[in-house]
XYZ file of C-alpha atoms in Angstrom:
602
model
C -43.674 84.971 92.603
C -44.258 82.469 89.713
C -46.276 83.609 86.830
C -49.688 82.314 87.509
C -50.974 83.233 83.772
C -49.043 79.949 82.339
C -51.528 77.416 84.001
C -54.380 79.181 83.774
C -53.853 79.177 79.526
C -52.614 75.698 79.441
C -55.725 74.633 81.427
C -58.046 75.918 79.246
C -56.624 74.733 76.237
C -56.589 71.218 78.296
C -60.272 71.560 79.539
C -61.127 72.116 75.335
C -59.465 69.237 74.378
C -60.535 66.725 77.279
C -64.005 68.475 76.228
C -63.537 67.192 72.779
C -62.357 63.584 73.443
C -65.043 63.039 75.898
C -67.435 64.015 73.293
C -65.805 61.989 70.705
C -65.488 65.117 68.538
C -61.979 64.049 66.749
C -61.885 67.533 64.475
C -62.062 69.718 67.279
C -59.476 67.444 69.266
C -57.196 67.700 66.472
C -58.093 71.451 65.688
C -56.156 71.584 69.304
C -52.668 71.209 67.732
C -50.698 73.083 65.314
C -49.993 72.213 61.882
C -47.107 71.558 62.374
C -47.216 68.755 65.441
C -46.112 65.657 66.895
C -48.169 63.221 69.677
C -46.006 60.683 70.731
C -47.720 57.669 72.694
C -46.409 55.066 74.960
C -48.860 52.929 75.318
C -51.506 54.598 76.644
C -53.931 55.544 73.429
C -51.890 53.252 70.600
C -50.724 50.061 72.646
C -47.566 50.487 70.947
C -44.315 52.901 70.686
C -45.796 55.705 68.151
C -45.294 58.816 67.074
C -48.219 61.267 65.209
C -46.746 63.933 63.055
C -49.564 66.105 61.486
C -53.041 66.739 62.417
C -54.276 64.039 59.766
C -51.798 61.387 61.598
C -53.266 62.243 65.191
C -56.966 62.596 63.445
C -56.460 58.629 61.975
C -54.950 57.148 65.084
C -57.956 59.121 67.173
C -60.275 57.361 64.802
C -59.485 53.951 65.300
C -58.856 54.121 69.100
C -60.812 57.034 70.975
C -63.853 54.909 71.576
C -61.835 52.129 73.244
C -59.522 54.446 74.960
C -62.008 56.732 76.759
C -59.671 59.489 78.028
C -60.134 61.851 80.822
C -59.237 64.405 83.592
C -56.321 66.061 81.764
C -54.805 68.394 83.859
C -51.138 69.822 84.777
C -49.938 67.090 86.931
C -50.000 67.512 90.442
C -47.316 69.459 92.063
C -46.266 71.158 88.799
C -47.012 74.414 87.168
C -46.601 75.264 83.711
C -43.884 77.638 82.341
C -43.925 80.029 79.583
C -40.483 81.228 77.888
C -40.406 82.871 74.216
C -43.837 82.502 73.806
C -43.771 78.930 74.607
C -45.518 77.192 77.144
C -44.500 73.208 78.526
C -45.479 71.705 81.466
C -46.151 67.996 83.099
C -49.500 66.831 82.737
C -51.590 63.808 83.617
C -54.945 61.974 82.307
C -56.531 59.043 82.879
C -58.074 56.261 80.500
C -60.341 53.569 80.861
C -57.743 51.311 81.952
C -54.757 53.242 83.042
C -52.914 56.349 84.556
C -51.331 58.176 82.129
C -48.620 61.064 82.659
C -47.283 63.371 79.801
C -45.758 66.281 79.046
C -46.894 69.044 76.513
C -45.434 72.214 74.687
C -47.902 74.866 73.694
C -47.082 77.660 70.711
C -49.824 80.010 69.686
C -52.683 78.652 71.821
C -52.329 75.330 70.032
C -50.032 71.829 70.904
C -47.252 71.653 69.718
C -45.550 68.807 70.826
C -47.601 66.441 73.380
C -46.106 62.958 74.995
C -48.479 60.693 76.581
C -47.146 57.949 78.781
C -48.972 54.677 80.687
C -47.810 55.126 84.130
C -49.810 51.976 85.732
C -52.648 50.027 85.051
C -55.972 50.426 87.026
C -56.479 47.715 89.796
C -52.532 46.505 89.131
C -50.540 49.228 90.397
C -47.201 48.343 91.529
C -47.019 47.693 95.834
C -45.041 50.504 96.600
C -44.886 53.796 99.042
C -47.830 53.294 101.299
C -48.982 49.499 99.151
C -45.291 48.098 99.981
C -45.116 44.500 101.213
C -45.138 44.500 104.777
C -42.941 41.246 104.911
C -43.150 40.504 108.578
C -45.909 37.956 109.137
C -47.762 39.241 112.807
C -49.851 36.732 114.114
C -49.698 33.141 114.584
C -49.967 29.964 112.564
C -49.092 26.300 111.936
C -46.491 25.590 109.728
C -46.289 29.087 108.506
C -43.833 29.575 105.680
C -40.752 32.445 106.191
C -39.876 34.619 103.200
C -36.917 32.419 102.509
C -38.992 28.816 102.130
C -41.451 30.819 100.108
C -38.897 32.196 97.933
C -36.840 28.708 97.259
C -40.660 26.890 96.591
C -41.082 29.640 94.019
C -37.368 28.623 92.796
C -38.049 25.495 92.932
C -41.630 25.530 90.732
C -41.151 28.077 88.370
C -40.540 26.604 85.505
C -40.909 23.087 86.318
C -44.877 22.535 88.025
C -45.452 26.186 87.277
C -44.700 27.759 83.669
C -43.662 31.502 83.208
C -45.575 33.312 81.765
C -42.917 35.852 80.633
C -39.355 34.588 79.285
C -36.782 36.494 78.844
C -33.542 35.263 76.994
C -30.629 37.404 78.110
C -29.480 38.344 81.693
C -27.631 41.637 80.436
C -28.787 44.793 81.689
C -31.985 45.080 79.543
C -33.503 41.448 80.135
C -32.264 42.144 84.323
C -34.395 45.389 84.186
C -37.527 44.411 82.215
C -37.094 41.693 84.434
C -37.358 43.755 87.657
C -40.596 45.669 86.623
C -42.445 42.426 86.078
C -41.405 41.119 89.139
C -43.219 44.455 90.423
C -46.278 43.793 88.309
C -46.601 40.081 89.744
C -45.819 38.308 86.183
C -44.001 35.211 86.664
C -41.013 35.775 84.845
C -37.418 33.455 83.534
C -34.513 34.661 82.762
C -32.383 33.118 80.472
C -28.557 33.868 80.570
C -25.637 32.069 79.002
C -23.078 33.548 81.356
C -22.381 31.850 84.689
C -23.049 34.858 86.974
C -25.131 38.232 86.494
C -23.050 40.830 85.173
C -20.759 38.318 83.259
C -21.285 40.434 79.872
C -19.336 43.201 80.954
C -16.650 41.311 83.218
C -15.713 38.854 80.037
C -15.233 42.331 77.777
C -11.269 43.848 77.744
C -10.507 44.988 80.989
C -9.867 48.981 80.128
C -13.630 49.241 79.408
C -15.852 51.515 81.519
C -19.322 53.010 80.858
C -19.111 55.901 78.348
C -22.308 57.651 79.817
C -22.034 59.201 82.946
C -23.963 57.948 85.903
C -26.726 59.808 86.230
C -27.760 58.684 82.539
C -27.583 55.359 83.913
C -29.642 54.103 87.255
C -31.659 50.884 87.064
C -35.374 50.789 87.904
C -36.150 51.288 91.906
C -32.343 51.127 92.696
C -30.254 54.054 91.648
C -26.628 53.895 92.129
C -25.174 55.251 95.403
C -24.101 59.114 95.629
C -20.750 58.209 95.533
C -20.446 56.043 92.488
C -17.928 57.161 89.894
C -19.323 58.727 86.999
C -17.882 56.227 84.778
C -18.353 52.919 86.077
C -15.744 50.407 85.185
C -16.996 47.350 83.811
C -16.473 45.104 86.540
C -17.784 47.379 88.770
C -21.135 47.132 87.039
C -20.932 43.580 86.845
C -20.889 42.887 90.249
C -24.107 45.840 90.617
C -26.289 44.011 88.491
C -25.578 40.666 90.360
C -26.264 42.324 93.650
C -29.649 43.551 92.126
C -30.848 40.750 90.547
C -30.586 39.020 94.272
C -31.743 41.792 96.210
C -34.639 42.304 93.255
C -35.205 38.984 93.279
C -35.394 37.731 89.732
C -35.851 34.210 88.365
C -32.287 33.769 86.802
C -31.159 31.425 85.362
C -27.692 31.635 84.782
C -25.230 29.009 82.801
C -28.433 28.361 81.080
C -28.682 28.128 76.689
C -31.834 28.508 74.848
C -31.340 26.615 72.136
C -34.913 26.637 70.096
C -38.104 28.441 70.276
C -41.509 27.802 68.595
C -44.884 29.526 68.451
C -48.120 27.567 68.602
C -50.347 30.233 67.163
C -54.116 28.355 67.894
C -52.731 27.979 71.486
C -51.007 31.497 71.916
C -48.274 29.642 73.598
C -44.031 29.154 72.774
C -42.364 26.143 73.246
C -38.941 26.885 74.406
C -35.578 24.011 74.988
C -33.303 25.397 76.920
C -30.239 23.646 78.418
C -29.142 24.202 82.218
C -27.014 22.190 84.202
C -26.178 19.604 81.332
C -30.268 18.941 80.744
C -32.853 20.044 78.534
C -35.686 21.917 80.274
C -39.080 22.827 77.794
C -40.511 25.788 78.885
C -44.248 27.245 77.385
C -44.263 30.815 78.099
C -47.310 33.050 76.158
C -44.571 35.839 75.778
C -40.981 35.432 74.546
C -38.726 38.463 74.432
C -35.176 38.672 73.127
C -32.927 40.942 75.286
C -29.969 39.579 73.909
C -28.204 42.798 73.007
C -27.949 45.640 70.470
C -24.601 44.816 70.409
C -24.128 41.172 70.899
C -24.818 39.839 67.526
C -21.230 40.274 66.317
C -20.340 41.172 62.516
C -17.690 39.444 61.474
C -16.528 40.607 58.242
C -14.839 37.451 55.469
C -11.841 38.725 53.847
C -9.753 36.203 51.461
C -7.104 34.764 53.721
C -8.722 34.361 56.993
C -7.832 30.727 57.051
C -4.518 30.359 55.522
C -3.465 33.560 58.515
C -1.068 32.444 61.310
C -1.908 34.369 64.147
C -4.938 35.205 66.322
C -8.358 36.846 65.221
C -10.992 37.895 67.715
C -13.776 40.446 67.449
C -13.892 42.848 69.718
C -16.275 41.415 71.766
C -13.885 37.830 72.329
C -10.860 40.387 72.729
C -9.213 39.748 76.665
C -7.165 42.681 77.112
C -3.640 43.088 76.301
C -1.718 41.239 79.273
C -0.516 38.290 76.351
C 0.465 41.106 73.886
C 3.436 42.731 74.633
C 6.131 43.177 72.211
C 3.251 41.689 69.649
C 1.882 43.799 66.354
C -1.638 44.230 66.555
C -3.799 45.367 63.449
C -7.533 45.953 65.052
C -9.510 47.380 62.347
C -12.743 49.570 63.023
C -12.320 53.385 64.422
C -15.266 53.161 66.987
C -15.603 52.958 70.490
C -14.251 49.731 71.146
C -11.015 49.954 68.578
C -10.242 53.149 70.583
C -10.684 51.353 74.098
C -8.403 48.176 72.634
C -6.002 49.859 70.964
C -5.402 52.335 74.046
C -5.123 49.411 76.230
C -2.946 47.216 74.330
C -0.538 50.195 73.557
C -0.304 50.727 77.188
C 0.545 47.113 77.660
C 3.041 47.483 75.625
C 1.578 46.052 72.209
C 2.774 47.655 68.671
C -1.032 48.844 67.395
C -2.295 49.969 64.361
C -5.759 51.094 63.642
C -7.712 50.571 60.434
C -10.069 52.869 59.714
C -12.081 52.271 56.409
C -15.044 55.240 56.773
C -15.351 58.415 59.204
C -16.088 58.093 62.433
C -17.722 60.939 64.541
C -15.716 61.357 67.937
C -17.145 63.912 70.868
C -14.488 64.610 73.802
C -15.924 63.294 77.395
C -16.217 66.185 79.285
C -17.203 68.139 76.432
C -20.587 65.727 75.811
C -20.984 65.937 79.568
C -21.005 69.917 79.842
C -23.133 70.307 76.402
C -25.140 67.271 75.235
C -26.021 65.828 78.552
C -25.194 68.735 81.145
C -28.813 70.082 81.530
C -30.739 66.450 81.836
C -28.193 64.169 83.531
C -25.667 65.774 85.675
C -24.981 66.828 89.798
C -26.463 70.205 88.040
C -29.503 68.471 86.946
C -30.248 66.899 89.705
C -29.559 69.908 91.867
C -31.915 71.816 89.827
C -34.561 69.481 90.551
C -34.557 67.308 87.075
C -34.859 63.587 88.577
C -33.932 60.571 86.497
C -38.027 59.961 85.515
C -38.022 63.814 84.570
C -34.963 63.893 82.324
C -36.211 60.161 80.673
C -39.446 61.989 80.180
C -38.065 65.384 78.438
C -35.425 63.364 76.005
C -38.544 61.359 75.205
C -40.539 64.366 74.782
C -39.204 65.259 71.460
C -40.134 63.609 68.117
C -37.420 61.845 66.412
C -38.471 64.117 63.470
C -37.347 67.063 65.313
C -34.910 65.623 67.440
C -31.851 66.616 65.294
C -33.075 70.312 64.975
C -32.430 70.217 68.594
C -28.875 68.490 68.312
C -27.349 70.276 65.630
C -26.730 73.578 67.405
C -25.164 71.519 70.410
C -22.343 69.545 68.435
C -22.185 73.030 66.851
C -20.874 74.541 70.328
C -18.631 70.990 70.768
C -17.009 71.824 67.708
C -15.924 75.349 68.327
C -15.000 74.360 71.682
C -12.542 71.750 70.298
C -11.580 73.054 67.420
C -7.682 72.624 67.952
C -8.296 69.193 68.914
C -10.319 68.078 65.621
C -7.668 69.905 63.793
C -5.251 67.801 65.532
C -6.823 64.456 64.809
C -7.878 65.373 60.945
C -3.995 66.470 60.296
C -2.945 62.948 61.249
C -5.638 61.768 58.815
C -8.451 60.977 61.209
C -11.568 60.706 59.041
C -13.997 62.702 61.097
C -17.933 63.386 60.271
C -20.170 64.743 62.284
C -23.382 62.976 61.054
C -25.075 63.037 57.835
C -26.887 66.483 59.020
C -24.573 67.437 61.476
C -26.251 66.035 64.230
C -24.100 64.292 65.870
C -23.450 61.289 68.868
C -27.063 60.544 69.930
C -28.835 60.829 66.856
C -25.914 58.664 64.933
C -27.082 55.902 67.925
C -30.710 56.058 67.378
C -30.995 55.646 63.812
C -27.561 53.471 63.366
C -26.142 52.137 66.736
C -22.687 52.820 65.406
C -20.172 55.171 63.632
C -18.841 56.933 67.099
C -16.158 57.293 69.899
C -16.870 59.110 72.988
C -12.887 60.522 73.581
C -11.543 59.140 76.966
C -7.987 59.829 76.103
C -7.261 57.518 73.352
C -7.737 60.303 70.499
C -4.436 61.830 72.046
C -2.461 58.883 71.206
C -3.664 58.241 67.379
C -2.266 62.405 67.454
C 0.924 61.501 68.536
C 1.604 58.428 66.565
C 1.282 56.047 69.621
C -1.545 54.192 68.099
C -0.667 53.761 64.685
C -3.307 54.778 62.001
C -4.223 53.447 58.445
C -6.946 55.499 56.863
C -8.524 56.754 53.704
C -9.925 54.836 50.540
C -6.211 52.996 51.004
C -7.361 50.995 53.807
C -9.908 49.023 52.476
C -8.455 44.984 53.243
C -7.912 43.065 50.242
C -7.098 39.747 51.930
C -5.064 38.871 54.880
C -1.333 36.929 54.271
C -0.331 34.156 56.360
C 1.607 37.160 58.267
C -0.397 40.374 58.084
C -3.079 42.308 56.234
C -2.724 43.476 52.922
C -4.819 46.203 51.731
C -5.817 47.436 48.263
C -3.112 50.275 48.174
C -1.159 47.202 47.861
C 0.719 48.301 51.331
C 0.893 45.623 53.851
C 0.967 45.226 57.599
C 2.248 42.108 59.788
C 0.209 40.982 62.269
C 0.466 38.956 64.930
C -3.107 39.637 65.847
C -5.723 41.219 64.143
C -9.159 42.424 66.136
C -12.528 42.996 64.298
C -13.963 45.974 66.248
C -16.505 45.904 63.296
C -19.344 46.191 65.247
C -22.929 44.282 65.260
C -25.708 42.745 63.597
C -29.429 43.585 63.429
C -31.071 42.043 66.637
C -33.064 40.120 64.187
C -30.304 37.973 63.721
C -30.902 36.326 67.266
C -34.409 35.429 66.251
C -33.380 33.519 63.372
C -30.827 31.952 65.343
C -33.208 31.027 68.145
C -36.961 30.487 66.300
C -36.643 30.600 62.377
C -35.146 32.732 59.157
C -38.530 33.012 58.158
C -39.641 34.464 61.931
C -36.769 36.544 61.439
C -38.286 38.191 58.597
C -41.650 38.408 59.262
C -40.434 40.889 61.885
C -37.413 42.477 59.760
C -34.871 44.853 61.022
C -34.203 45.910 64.396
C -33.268 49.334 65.645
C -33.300 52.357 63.260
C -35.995 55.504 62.583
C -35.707 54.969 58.545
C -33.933 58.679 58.555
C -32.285 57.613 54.849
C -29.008 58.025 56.425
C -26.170 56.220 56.518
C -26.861 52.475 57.450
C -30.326 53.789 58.498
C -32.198 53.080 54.874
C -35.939 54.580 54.609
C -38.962 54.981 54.583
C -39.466 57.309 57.576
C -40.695 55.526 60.696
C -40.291 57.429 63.469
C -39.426 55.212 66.543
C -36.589 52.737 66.801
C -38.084 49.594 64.637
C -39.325 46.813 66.908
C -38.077 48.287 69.807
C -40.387 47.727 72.922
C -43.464 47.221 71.302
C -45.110 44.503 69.616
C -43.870 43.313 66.120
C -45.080 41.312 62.885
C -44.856 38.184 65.058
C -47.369 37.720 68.018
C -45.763 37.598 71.623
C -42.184 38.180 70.233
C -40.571 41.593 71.450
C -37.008 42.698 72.007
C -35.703 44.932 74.596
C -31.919 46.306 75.126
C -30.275 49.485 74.411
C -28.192 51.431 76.721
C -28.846 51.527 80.111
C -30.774 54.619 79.995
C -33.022 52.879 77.405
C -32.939 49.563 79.176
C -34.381 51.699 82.312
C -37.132 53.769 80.433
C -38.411 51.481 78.107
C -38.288 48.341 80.164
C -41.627 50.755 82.316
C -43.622 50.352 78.905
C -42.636 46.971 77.695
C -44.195 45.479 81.166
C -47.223 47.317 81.149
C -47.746 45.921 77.616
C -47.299 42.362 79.101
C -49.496 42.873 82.116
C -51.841 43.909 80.383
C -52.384 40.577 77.947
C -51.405 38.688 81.208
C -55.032 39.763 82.607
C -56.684 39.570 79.532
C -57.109 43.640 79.330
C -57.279 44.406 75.531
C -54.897 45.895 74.103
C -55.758 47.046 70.335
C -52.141 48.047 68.522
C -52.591 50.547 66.728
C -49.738 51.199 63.902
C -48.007 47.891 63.953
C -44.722 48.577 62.959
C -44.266 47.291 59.099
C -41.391 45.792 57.137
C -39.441 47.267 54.847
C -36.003 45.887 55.547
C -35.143 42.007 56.836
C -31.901 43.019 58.175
């Protein structure tokens, strides 16, 4: 029989410190936690992304927002009971505030918080229609001219951006703009989306056709639609192309495919863009009150200038433009980069039959599959996980549940276990002169993501051919290009290698490049960089800010946001970002507290 003791300590220590926000008493709220403690608040208390480390953090942001928040009923949520383990108790909770529902989780040591995430899970009075609220669709009765769910739906087409502005527009139809664009549809915001491509899911059919999803599919469900029980765990990219086309029908979202934005402005007196985009050979101004860029953490491509790009004979894409290997064969290929996608290519084009050499200019940290499967993600997102009662909301909540100042303490230990497990294989790839890190701290895949988006290769299989020589390798301070030749690459060992292709799998730009592109340099930075905690590690310069920068949450520039990530990301966040706009949409203040500053402008 469970241990009853848990929620009986975790309530008290609750009832104290509802008791204490109710009365407005902000030192014996904060007296609550540890010393050594972390709130972290979407949305709910901060109307922003934000993290509290210290009592003095949580006793400044309590300051300038209890009185507006009014909190209450805090309580271990409903259906849950708290656990205690090594002197540690967690559980789910939930709260209220003047304006929303909120739903958390909390870690107790010693009587005191620890660790507490607070979440908005709806909005008073503009809950989602869902469960016992859903639509009932069929129209009983009788009536004149009634309209059926299809002639409403093409009038709505038809309007929507024409006699009837958005009041949300979203540029980019990838996964992140289709699922931000699916909870506003929930919330009743009349939403755009604006995508280049010709159909849904065209940004992962148009990549080379060996790639599949990395992350396994339980990492990866939508919002409302998760992917059928007998989906492969790594989807393969076509595969997820034609998914998110069926769900942006069957959700149905406003897209509008084939379509180009082409310039934005802000009217700051009117709190109002003016946006030209181009669809179906016209222009098409648009005046939404909130514009947000989900064009991609990795669609701004970086393409690097070496002397001799133009006087070079044969082809150059970047990885993104690369089609596959079919036109290849018998052809030398120099792709340099030593991430995810140079792996992917140069496996592919060595199976078509291509003569491949990779370039790799700086270490690059490479997990096996199955090994990040079993450790890193085994316990939160697996057939285990699920079995054991961690849904997809659950496992979102717990990764999110742990400060990004922590978050590596956590980490380490894991990549730890990787390496001892594959110790033969790292050998392997280091004696064939694989540069190989593990993170500035030892930390590893996720936390080299969140703070740099880059410098990784989840190991499908390719690894074994750089081992045996099939893939070619060029590494070490050697490999640095000096300037390309009208037949190859030379490099500043003075070696050089003939090319009848050469494929930049260098990576991508700050996300901030896409507003300068689309609105201004100057917009561009006002808001600065995109993505990053300010960790002071590699390609993640300080100070410390301790959430991804301008991620989800409002930034230097009013009603500009940007959305994307993976799809895990695109799922969770995409919950937060919406609430944010419904709430301006019905004029429900929304007082940002900690608006993130700039200390980099890309």
């Amino acid at each position: 029989m469970l241990d009853k003791a848990p929620n009986k300590k975790l309530s008290d220590l609750l009832d104290t410190f509802g008791a204490a926000l109710a009365a407005g008493d902000i030192d014996k709220a904060a007296d609550c936690f540890q010393e050594d403690c972390y709130w972290r608040d979407l949305v709910t208390f901060t109307w922003n992304i934000k993290t509290m480390e210290g009592r003095d953090q949580i006793r400044a942001m309590l300051k300038s927002q209890l009185a507006r928040t009014k909190p209450s009923h805090w309580q271990i949520a409903e259906g849950e009971d708290a656990t205690e383990s090594d002197g540690l108790i967690e559980s789910w909770i939930s709260f209220e505030t003047e304006v929303a529902r909120g739903y958390g989780h909390i870690r107790v040591k010693n009587g005191k918080i620890w660790t507490l995430l607070t979440t908005m899970a709806e909005l008073k009075g503009h809950e989602e229609k869902a469960g016992f609220t859903r639509p009932l669709g069929a129209k009983h009765g009788h009536g004149k001219g009634r309209k059926s769910w299809r002639e409403e739906r093409e009038e709505e087409i038809a309007e929507l951006g024409h006699s009837r502005q958005p009041y949300a527009l979203i540029i980019g139809g990838g996964q992140g703009g289709i699922a931000l664009g699916a909870r506003l549809r929930q919330l009743d915001v009349p939403t755009i989306i604006i995508e280049r491509n010709e159909r849904p899911g065209d940004s992962w059919r148009k990549r080379y056709k060996s790639l599949c999803l990395h992350d396994p599919v339980w990492y990866d469900h939508l919002p409302y639609i998760d992917f059928p029980k007998n989906w492969p765990v790594f989807a393969p990219k076509d595969k997820i192309g034609d998914w998110l086309e069926m769900y942006t029908k069957v959700m149905e979202l406003n897209y509008w495919n084939s379509t180009t934005a082409k310039s934005a402005k802000y009217d700051e007196k009117v709190g109002e863009w003016t946006v030209v985009v181009e669809r179906d050979g016209k222009e098409i101004t648009l005046k939404p009150k909130q514009l947000i860029l989900a064009t991609g953490m990795s669609g701004k491509m970086n393409m690097p200038k070496f002397k001799g790009q133009d006087i070079f004979r044969g082809e150059q894409q970047h990885s993104s433009q690369h089609p596959g290997p079919e036109k290849y064969r018998g052809k030398k290929v120099v792709v340099i980069g030593s991430n995810n996608s140079a792996h992917d290519i140069c496996a592919a084009l060595w199976e078509g039959g291509a003569d491949v050499t990779m370039v790799q200019r700086s270490s690059t940290h490479i997990v096996k599959s199955d090994t990040l499967m079993d450790i890193g993600l085994g316990s939160l997102y697996s057939e285990q996980a699920v079995q054991n009662g961690v849904t997809t909301r659950k496992a979102d909540l717990i990764f999110a549940s742990l400060p990004y100042k922590i978050m590596h303490e956590f980490q380490i230990p894991l990549y730890e276990q990787m390496h001892e497990r594959d110790r033969d294989f790292y050998d392997a790839l280091e004696k064939v002169g694989f540069m190989h890190d593990w993170g500035d701290d030892g930390s590893g895949l996720f936390m080299k993501y969140l703070r740099r988006g880059s410098g990784y290769y989840i190991d499908v299989g390719a690894c074994d051919l750089v081992i045996d020589g099939s893939i070619k390798l060029k590494s070490g301070k050697g490999a640095a290009v000096q300037e390309l030749t009208e037949t190859g690459v030379k490099f500043v060992d003075g070696t050089e290698l003939p090319a009848d292709l050469i494929v930049y799998a260098t990576g991508y730009g700050s996300m901030n490049g896409w507003a300068a592109d689309l609105i201004s340099q100057e917009v561009a930075d006002k808001v600065g960089k995109v993505w990053g905690l300010g960790s002071d590690t590699t390609k993640d310069p300080g100070p410390w800010e301790g959430e991804q920068r301008n991620m989800w949450k409002p930034t230097q520039q009013a009603a500009l946001w940007f959305h994307g990530g993976n799809l895990h990301q695109s799922r969770h966040y995409s919950q937060y970002l919406s609430l944010q706009l419904k709430a301006r949409q019905e004029g429900i203040p929304t007082p940002v507290y900690g608006l993130q500053e700039v200390h980099h402008k890309a």
